Amino acid sequence: MYLAYSEVDITPTNPIQLGGFAHRKGYAKEVHQPLYLRLIVLGDVWLFTADLLWWDDQLVLQWKKKLALKGIKVLFHASHSHCTPNTHTELSSILGKIDLEYMNFLEIRILECTQSLKRFTCSHTQILENIVNVSSYRRRKDGNLIKMAPNEEQKIDKKVTSIMLCNGDVPKLLFVHFACHPTVSDMNKISSEYCGTVISELQRYYQIPVIFLQGFCGDIRPELVKDGEYYRGNKNDIENFGQKIIKAVKDSKKVLKEKLYTEPLIKTKEINFELFETQIIPIPCTRFEKHELQFRSSLLSISPQCSFIFANAEMSNFYQMNLNNIYGVGYTDGMIGYIATQKQINNGGYEGKEFIKVFGNRGTFDPSIEMKIHDIWKGWLN
């Protein structure tokens, strides 16, 4: 398979409001870790990955349309770091005010990324796995309510997967797949969070490009717990969290080696989900005007037993548990909010219903979306 890679710095150069935490006020003036935009070209599929909270729907659709004219299929993935600017123009400003100057800067950087590609060839993929105990399920029943608190009884996916693309036995590029909210810290400093720590250290260690793919982590949070409750850490905690994942990657065991496809296989499906009015009053914004939202998902296969399913949402980890050896990747091609399971929506809590207040969604999703999503993926996998 013919590949190409490039990366550009997308760190804001001026003080900017960060996104993801409604309680964080003021502008970030310091940089803890730089932010990067990376592009990996896999045949006619271009995968952009960025140290961002998420991608703007309109920006994504415009670039998809532009590149489709050249026969290019494109995906835009974000690591979901909460120490980066909000770049979604439809969502509530409580998640971070949009900085138009930064949005223009981001567009320029995307173009630059496409113009500085370094090409190479890969023939095989090696898949390695390990378990890392740094995350926890963040929904706990408290009386009749679902509280955001650690729930050690609930099983979650704690697997970190290393997908090494090689030319023969020579490593050329590494994908790291792991599922956990990059919310170790709520500090008001620009940072790529633990994902950036993982990427920078592994790039130095292996001397090849590293791509971090954020898994289905909608209900998964860093296991920073004191007296049975979560707390936010600092930059040292970010570093320590990342180092545990790095060690797990270095100590991973090989589970599979196989030839790459000559060309990647990709399938995409869109389905509109109706929003149902609730007693929760969202903060009015552009998103509030919409009565339905489009769920976008793509299947990308690079070898017979190495496939990714992307989704434009904060997906519950339960969706990953049902995918077996296929890697679920959230925060791709926009953002429609949390996609919980039928049970989670019925039970409520932040991921099931309460998130709509800060996102600005008019209402919640119908519990039937779980079956509709599984039907799409089942069709692909069959």
Tab-separated table of C-alpha atoms in Angstrom:
chain	number	residue	atom	x	y	z
A	1	MET	CA	0.000	0.000	0.000
A	2	TYR	CA	1.260	3.471	-0.863
A	3	LEU	CA	1.165	5.895	2.066
A	4	ALA	CA	2.135	9.453	2.836
A	5	TYR	CA	2.421	11.481	6.026
A	6	SER	CA	2.705	15.084	7.125
A	7	GLU	CA	2.191	17.148	10.269
A	8	VAL	CA	1.877	20.853	11.033
A	9	ASP	CA	1.705	22.845	14.251
A	10	ILE	CA	-1.788	24.187	15.028
A	11	THR	CA	-1.014	25.701	18.446
A	12	PRO	CA	-2.866	29.022	18.901
A	13	THR	CA	-0.468	31.959	18.822
A	14	ASN	CA	-2.693	34.353	20.797
A	15	PRO	CA	-4.584	33.989	24.107
A	16	ILE	CA	-7.685	31.908	23.446
A	17	GLN	CA	-10.635	30.427	25.322
A	18	LEU	CA	-10.402	26.660	25.652
A	19	GLY	CA	-13.322	24.280	25.152
A	20	GLY	CA	-14.834	21.322	26.941
A	21	PHE	CA	-15.325	22.579	30.498
A	22	ALA	CA	-18.203	24.926	31.260
A	23	HIS	CA	-16.671	25.892	34.618
A	24	ARG	CA	-13.336	27.085	33.177
A	25	LYS	CA	-13.224	30.849	32.660
A	26	GLY	CA	-10.857	33.288	30.987
A	27	TYR	CA	-8.290	32.829	28.248
A	28	ALA	CA	-5.378	30.434	28.018
A	29	LYS	CA	-2.089	32.310	27.667
A	30	GLU	CA	0.357	29.465	28.309
A	31	VAL	CA	1.222	26.366	26.296
A	32	HIS	CA	1.791	23.133	28.196
A	33	GLN	CA	2.102	21.043	25.021
A	34	PRO	CA	1.868	22.143	21.371
A	35	LEU	CA	-1.068	21.039	19.242
A	36	TYR	CA	-0.548	19.252	15.924
A	37	LEU	CA	-2.537	18.376	12.850
A	38	ARG	CA	-1.416	15.150	11.196
A	39	LEU	CA	-2.373	13.671	7.838
A	40	ILE	CA	-1.909	10.027	6.919
A	41	VAL	CA	-2.684	9.099	3.314
A	42	LEU	CA	-3.714	5.476	2.764
A	43	GLY	CA	-4.198	5.069	-0.963
A	44	ASP	CA	-7.165	7.272	-1.870
A	45	VAL	CA	-8.220	7.715	1.787
A	46	TRP	CA	-6.930	10.750	3.676
A	47	LEU	CA	-7.160	10.640	7.466
A	48	PHE	CA	-6.585	13.931	9.288
A	49	THR	CA	-6.019	13.648	13.040
A	50	ALA	CA	-5.747	16.687	15.278
A	51	ASP	CA	-5.104	17.642	18.886
A	52	LEU	CA	-8.545	19.223	19.083
A	53	LEU	CA	-11.731	18.832	21.096
A	54	TRP	CA	-13.661	17.962	17.920
A	55	TRP	CA	-14.155	19.087	14.317
A	56	ASP	CA	-16.717	21.541	12.990
A	57	ASP	CA	-19.423	19.886	10.848
A	58	GLN	CA	-19.428	22.562	8.151
A	59	LEU	CA	-15.634	22.614	7.853
A	60	VAL	CA	-15.629	18.828	7.474
A	61	LEU	CA	-18.370	18.784	4.845
A	62	GLN	CA	-16.704	21.527	2.803
A	63	TRP	CA	-13.382	19.693	2.724
A	64	LYS	CA	-15.061	16.376	1.928
A	65	LYS	CA	-16.797	17.985	-1.050
A	66	LYS	CA	-13.598	19.694	-2.221
A	67	LEU	CA	-11.424	16.579	-2.024
A	68	ALA	CA	-14.113	14.309	-3.500
A	69	LEU	CA	-13.620	16.182	-6.784
A	70	LYS	CA	-10.091	14.721	-6.819
A	71	GLY	CA	-11.313	11.212	-6.018
A	72	ILE	CA	-10.165	11.467	-2.397
A	73	LYS	CA	-12.191	10.120	0.510
A	74	VAL	CA	-11.411	12.015	3.701
A	75	LEU	CA	-11.906	11.552	7.451
A	76	PHE	CA	-11.304	14.192	10.146
A	77	HIS	CA	-10.563	12.780	13.607
A	78	ALA	CA	-9.906	14.636	16.884
A	79	SER	CA	-8.210	13.329	20.030
A	80	HIS	CA	-10.836	15.182	22.126
A	81	SER	CA	-8.381	16.976	24.414
A	82	HIS	CA	-10.257	19.412	26.674
A	83	CYS	CA	-7.276	21.776	26.799
A	84	THR	CA	-7.795	22.925	23.196
A	85	PRO	CA	-10.109	25.506	21.593
A	86	ASN	CA	-13.721	24.749	20.735
A	87	THR	CA	-13.808	24.556	16.936
A	88	HIS	CA	-17.493	23.681	16.405
A	89	THR	CA	-19.463	26.733	15.289
A	90	GLU	CA	-22.931	25.253	16.000
A	91	LEU	CA	-22.487	24.261	19.630
A	92	SER	CA	-23.185	26.296	22.747
A	93	SER	CA	-20.563	28.904	23.643
A	94	ILE	CA	-20.514	27.493	27.177
A	95	LEU	CA	-18.257	24.794	25.670
A	96	GLY	CA	-15.864	27.534	24.543
A	97	LYS	CA	-16.321	30.642	22.422
A	98	ILE	CA	-15.368	30.336	18.780
A	99	ASP	CA	-12.283	32.277	17.758
A	100	LEU	CA	-12.748	33.087	14.058
A	101	GLU	CA	-9.100	34.004	13.635
A	102	TYR	CA	-8.116	30.554	14.882
A	103	MET	CA	-10.684	28.889	12.603
A	104	ASN	CA	-9.132	30.667	9.596
A	105	PHE	CA	-5.671	29.649	10.815
A	106	LEU	CA	-6.856	26.029	11.025
A	107	GLU	CA	-8.078	26.110	7.410
A	108	ILE	CA	-4.672	27.364	6.277
A	109	ARG	CA	-2.921	24.625	8.220
A	110	ILE	CA	-5.122	21.925	6.670
A	111	LEU	CA	-4.066	23.118	3.227
A	112	GLU	CA	-0.410	23.226	4.264
A	113	CYS	CA	-0.661	19.671	5.574
A	114	THR	CA	-1.771	18.455	2.145
A	115	GLN	CA	1.232	20.145	0.501
A	116	SER	CA	4.066	18.701	2.616
A	117	LEU	CA	3.494	14.966	2.294
A	118	LYS	CA	6.348	12.463	2.638
A	119	ARG	CA	5.594	9.282	0.709
A	120	PHE	CA	6.529	5.698	1.577
A	121	THR	CA	5.353	2.109	1.092
A	122	CYS	CA	4.063	-0.463	3.569
A	123	SER	CA	3.436	-4.153	2.956
A	124	HIS	CA	2.363	-5.567	6.326
A	125	THR	CA	0.598	-4.687	9.525
A	126	GLN	CA	1.542	-5.978	12.968
A	127	ILE	CA	-1.065	-5.728	15.711
A	128	LEU	CA	0.040	-5.753	19.353
A	129	GLU	CA	-2.118	-5.513	22.471
A	130	ASN	CA	-1.859	-4.875	26.189
A	131	ILE	CA	-4.040	-3.872	29.125
A	132	VAL	CA	-3.514	-0.591	30.975
A	133	ASN	CA	-5.417	0.179	34.181
A	134	VAL	CA	-5.787	3.952	34.073
A	135	SER	CA	-9.475	4.497	33.252
A	136	SER	CA	-12.885	3.882	34.789
A	137	TYR	CA	-16.586	3.813	33.958
A	138	ARG	CA	-18.017	7.147	35.062
A	139	ARG	CA	-21.717	6.373	35.637
A	140	ARG	CA	-22.812	5.300	39.138
A	141	LYS	CA	-26.344	4.906	40.419
A	142	ASP	CA	-27.153	7.095	43.418
A	143	GLY	CA	-30.724	6.455	44.506
A	144	ASN	CA	-32.887	7.120	41.439
A	145	LEU	CA	-30.214	9.221	39.755
A	146	ILE	CA	-27.151	8.463	37.649
A	147	LYS	CA	-24.201	10.383	39.043
A	148	MET	CA	-20.865	11.061	37.324
A	149	ALA	CA	-18.710	9.032	39.681
A	150	PRO	CA	-16.388	6.013	39.441
A	151	ASN	CA	-18.126	2.676	39.061
A	152	GLU	CA	-15.602	-0.119	39.557
A	153	GLU	CA	-18.221	-2.838	39.106
A	154	GLN	CA	-18.792	-2.054	35.434
A	155	LYS	CA	-16.479	-3.793	32.970
A	156	ILE	CA	-14.940	-1.510	30.323
A	157	ASP	CA	-12.436	-1.876	27.492
A	158	LYS	CA	-8.981	-1.134	28.951
A	159	LYS	CA	-7.055	-2.454	25.987
A	160	VAL	CA	-4.412	-0.364	24.249
A	161	THR	CA	-3.748	-1.567	20.721
A	162	SER	CA	-0.641	-0.816	18.674
A	163	ILE	CA	-1.106	-1.152	14.920
A	164	MET	CA	2.319	-1.017	13.298
A	165	LEU	CA	2.477	-0.517	9.538
A	166	CYS	CA	5.692	-2.000	8.185
A	167	ASN	CA	7.576	-2.445	4.939
A	168	GLY	CA	8.583	-6.055	5.385
A	169	ASP	CA	9.656	-6.061	9.029
A	170	VAL	CA	10.733	-2.411	9.092
A	171	PRO	CA	8.282	-0.188	11.074
A	172	LYS	CA	7.093	2.867	9.146
A	173	LEU	CA	4.063	4.208	11.053
A	174	LEU	CA	2.248	3.422	14.300
A	175	PHE	CA	-1.438	3.775	15.154
A	176	VAL	CA	-2.217	3.744	18.889
A	177	HIS	CA	-5.854	3.004	19.722
A	178	PHE	CA	-7.141	3.624	23.253
A	179	ALA	CA	-10.414	4.804	24.778
A	180	CYS	CA	-10.422	7.347	27.613
A	181	HIS	CA	-11.524	10.977	27.862
A	182	PRO	CA	-8.444	13.259	27.723
A	183	THR	CA	-9.617	15.077	30.843
A	184	VAL	CA	-6.825	14.349	33.286
A	185	SER	CA	-6.628	18.093	33.953
A	186	ASP	CA	-8.893	21.128	33.596
A	187	MET	CA	-5.971	23.575	33.753
A	188	ASN	CA	-6.336	26.728	31.675
A	189	LYS	CA	-3.298	25.960	29.522
A	190	ILE	CA	-3.143	24.800	25.909
A	191	SER	CA	-2.313	21.102	25.872
A	192	SER	CA	-2.699	17.987	23.752
A	193	GLU	CA	-3.209	16.187	27.107
A	194	TYR	CA	-2.109	12.585	27.654
A	195	CYS	CA	-2.581	11.846	23.927
A	196	GLY	CA	0.191	14.327	23.120
A	197	THR	CA	2.468	12.763	25.743
A	198	VAL	CA	1.925	9.339	24.181
A	199	ILE	CA	2.567	10.560	20.632
A	200	SER	CA	5.697	12.616	21.338
A	201	GLU	CA	7.384	9.926	23.464
A	202	LEU	CA	6.614	7.055	21.078
A	203	GLN	CA	7.763	9.075	18.074
A	204	ARG	CA	11.122	9.575	19.790
A	205	TYR	CA	11.274	5.923	20.805
A	206	TYR	CA	10.382	4.331	17.453
A	207	GLN	CA	11.624	7.158	15.183
A	208	ILE	CA	8.462	6.905	13.052
A	209	PRO	CA	5.195	8.885	12.833
A	210	VAL	CA	2.613	8.022	15.500
A	211	ILE	CA	-1.140	8.522	15.121
A	212	PHE	CA	-3.378	8.436	18.225
A	213	LEU	CA	-6.930	7.233	17.604
A	214	GLN	CA	-9.404	8.036	20.371
A	215	GLY	CA	-11.742	5.126	20.955
A	216	PHE	CA	-15.375	5.054	22.067
A	217	CYS	CA	-14.870	6.782	25.408
A	218	GLY	CA	-18.167	8.631	25.952
A	219	ASP	CA	-18.614	7.098	29.425
A	220	ILE	CA	-14.923	6.503	30.251
A	221	ARG	CA	-12.820	8.880	32.340
A	222	PRO	CA	-9.260	8.916	33.780
A	223	GLU	CA	-9.174	7.019	37.063
A	224	LEU	CA	-8.115	9.922	39.253
A	225	VAL	CA	-10.138	9.092	42.361
A	226	LYS	CA	-10.022	10.234	45.976
A	227	ASP	CA	-12.553	9.212	48.648
A	228	GLY	CA	-14.737	7.578	45.997
A	229	GLU	CA	-14.999	10.694	43.810
A	230	TYR	CA	-13.154	11.991	40.766
A	231	TYR	CA	-10.703	14.876	40.900
A	232	ARG	CA	-8.820	16.824	38.213
A	233	GLY	CA	-5.063	16.616	38.051
A	234	ASN	CA	-2.262	18.897	36.868
A	235	LYS	CA	0.404	18.718	34.169
A	236	ASN	CA	2.375	16.160	36.201
A	237	ASP	CA	-0.693	13.922	36.306
A	238	ILE	CA	-1.016	14.247	32.516
A	239	GLU	CA	2.580	13.118	32.128
A	240	ASN	CA	2.174	10.199	34.564
A	241	PHE	CA	-1.048	9.075	32.882
A	242	GLY	CA	0.600	9.138	29.456
A	243	GLN	CA	3.672	7.276	30.685
A	244	LYS	CA	1.533	4.354	31.861
A	245	ILE	CA	0.043	4.027	28.380
A	246	ILE	CA	3.498	4.351	26.799
A	247	LYS	CA	4.840	1.531	28.994
A	248	ALA	CA	1.864	-0.633	28.029
A	249	VAL	CA	2.559	0.010	24.341
A	250	LYS	CA	6.271	-0.844	24.683
A	251	ASP	CA	5.404	-4.040	26.589
A	252	SER	CA	2.636	-5.101	24.173
A	253	LYS	CA	2.441	-8.634	22.821
A	254	LYS	CA	2.066	-9.340	19.105
A	255	VAL	CA	-1.265	-10.959	18.258
A	256	LEU	CA	-1.314	-10.741	14.467
A	257	LYS	CA	0.805	-10.091	11.399
A	258	GLU	CA	-0.679	-9.959	7.909
A	259	LYS	CA	-0.382	-8.334	4.519
A	260	LEU	CA	-1.970	-4.952	3.942
A	261	TYR	CA	-4.512	-4.494	1.190
A	262	THR	CA	-3.124	-2.871	-1.945
A	263	GLU	CA	-5.844	-0.248	-1.512
A	264	PRO	CA	-7.876	0.453	1.665
A	265	LEU	CA	-11.578	-0.340	1.698
A	266	ILE	CA	-13.984	2.318	2.942
A	267	LYS	CA	-17.750	2.453	3.374
A	268	THR	CA	-19.788	5.373	4.724
A	269	LYS	CA	-23.356	5.643	5.969
A	270	GLU	CA	-25.441	8.618	7.094
A	271	ILE	CA	-28.706	8.390	9.015
A	272	ASN	CA	-30.793	11.201	10.509
A	273	PHE	CA	-31.763	10.879	14.166
A	274	GLU	CA	-34.786	12.840	15.357
A	275	LEU	CA	-34.458	14.842	18.576
A	276	PHE	CA	-37.193	14.420	21.199
A	277	GLU	CA	-38.271	17.324	23.372
A	278	THR	CA	-37.506	16.952	27.076
A	279	GLN	CA	-37.893	18.991	30.237
A	280	ILE	CA	-34.191	19.798	30.076
A	281	ILE	CA	-33.801	23.304	28.693
A	282	PRO	CA	-30.782	23.597	26.367
A	283	ILE	CA	-28.779	26.794	25.994
A	284	PRO	CA	-30.005	28.373	22.716
A	285	CYS	CA	-27.452	28.265	19.899
A	286	THR	CA	-27.339	27.380	16.206
A	287	ARG	CA	-27.592	23.675	17.055
A	288	PHE	CA	-30.832	24.363	18.988
A	289	GLU	CA	-32.606	25.165	15.696
A	290	LYS	CA	-32.226	21.595	14.404
A	291	HIS	CA	-34.950	18.988	14.983
A	292	GLU	CA	-32.763	16.126	13.791
A	293	LEU	CA	-29.041	15.453	13.544
A	294	GLN	CA	-27.112	13.348	11.050
A	295	PHE	CA	-25.148	10.403	12.416
A	296	ARG	CA	-22.159	9.758	10.144
A	297	SER	CA	-20.141	6.567	10.369
A	298	SER	CA	-17.399	5.048	8.206
A	299	LEU	CA	-15.752	1.639	8.019
A	300	LEU	CA	-12.076	1.695	7.010
A	301	SER	CA	-10.274	-1.621	6.410
A	302	ILE	CA	-6.533	-1.757	5.728
A	303	SER	CA	-6.077	-5.544	5.931
A	304	PRO	CA	-8.357	-8.595	6.314
A	305	GLN	CA	-8.355	-8.370	10.129
A	306	CYS	CA	-7.643	-4.686	10.729
A	307	SER	CA	-10.640	-2.375	10.419
A	308	PHE	CA	-11.816	0.838	12.072
A	309	ILE	CA	-15.342	2.163	12.555
A	310	PHE	CA	-15.484	5.949	12.844
A	311	ALA	CA	-18.410	7.982	14.214
A	312	ASN	CA	-19.201	11.695	14.610
A	313	ALA	CA	-20.180	11.392	18.255
A	314	GLU	CA	-19.103	10.697	21.819
A	315	MET	CA	-19.853	6.984	21.670
A	316	SER	CA	-20.517	4.875	24.753
A	317	ASN	CA	-17.772	2.311	25.360
A	318	PHE	CA	-20.440	-0.403	25.186
A	319	TYR	CA	-20.483	0.036	21.405
A	320	GLN	CA	-16.793	-0.933	21.319
A	321	MET	CA	-17.469	-3.996	23.476
A	322	ASN	CA	-19.787	-5.287	20.733
A	323	LEU	CA	-17.274	-4.746	17.914
A	324	ASN	CA	-14.878	-7.502	18.978
A	325	ASN	CA	-11.630	-6.992	17.026
A	326	ILE	CA	-12.745	-3.914	15.085
A	327	TYR	CA	-11.550	-0.606	16.490
A	328	GLY	CA	-14.191	2.016	17.240
A	329	VAL	CA	-12.998	5.601	16.779
A	330	GLY	CA	-15.138	8.524	17.956
A	331	TYR	CA	-14.898	12.289	17.386
A	332	THR	CA	-14.655	11.936	13.618
A	333	ASP	CA	-16.254	14.109	10.913
A	334	GLY	CA	-18.082	16.455	13.276
A	335	MET	CA	-19.977	16.142	16.539
A	336	ILE	CA	-23.643	15.445	17.303
A	337	GLY	CA	-23.270	14.753	21.021
A	338	TYR	CA	-23.311	11.631	23.182
A	339	ILE	CA	-24.557	8.380	21.700
A	340	ALA	CA	-25.519	6.282	24.697
A	341	THR	CA	-27.076	2.823	24.751
A	342	GLN	CA	-30.808	2.234	25.029
A	343	LYS	CA	-30.427	1.425	28.732
A	344	GLN	CA	-28.301	4.533	29.410
A	345	ILE	CA	-30.780	6.849	27.665
A	346	ASN	CA	-33.675	5.373	29.642
A	347	ASN	CA	-31.712	5.705	32.913
A	348	GLY	CA	-30.711	9.307	32.213
A	349	GLY	CA	-27.556	10.882	33.584
A	350	TYR	CA	-25.168	13.145	31.703
A	351	GLU	CA	-24.418	10.833	28.768
A	352	GLY	CA	-28.042	9.742	28.373
A	353	LYS	CA	-29.853	13.071	28.566
A	354	GLU	CA	-28.251	15.886	30.522
A	355	PHE	CA	-25.490	16.622	27.986
A	356	ILE	CA	-28.028	18.351	25.713
A	357	LYS	CA	-28.106	21.372	28.006
A	358	VAL	CA	-24.489	22.376	27.353
A	359	PHE	CA	-24.328	21.073	23.768
A	360	GLY	CA	-27.448	23.019	22.791
A	361	ASN	CA	-29.271	20.019	21.282
A	362	ARG	CA	-33.022	20.600	21.168
A	363	GLY	CA	-33.740	17.245	22.755
A	364	THR	CA	-32.447	13.761	23.447
A	365	PHE	CA	-32.021	10.859	21.049
A	366	ASP	CA	-34.591	8.088	20.979
A	367	PRO	CA	-33.390	4.885	22.697
A	368	SER	CA	-33.940	3.031	19.399
A	369	ILE	CA	-30.743	4.583	17.984
A	370	GLU	CA	-28.719	1.741	19.501
A	371	MET	CA	-30.442	-0.847	17.327
A	372	LYS	CA	-30.236	1.385	14.241
A	373	ILE	CA	-26.489	1.824	14.670
A	374	HIS	CA	-25.929	-1.890	15.219
A	375	ASP	CA	-27.926	-2.605	12.050
A	376	ILE	CA	-25.592	-0.370	10.022
A	377	TRP	CA	-22.450	-1.981	11.395
A	378	LYS	CA	-23.837	-5.517	11.191
A	379	GLY	CA	-24.447	-4.991	7.490
A	380	TRP	CA	-20.846	-3.921	6.985
A	381	LEU	CA	-19.364	-6.739	9.032
A	382	ASN	CA	-21.422	-9.390	7.275
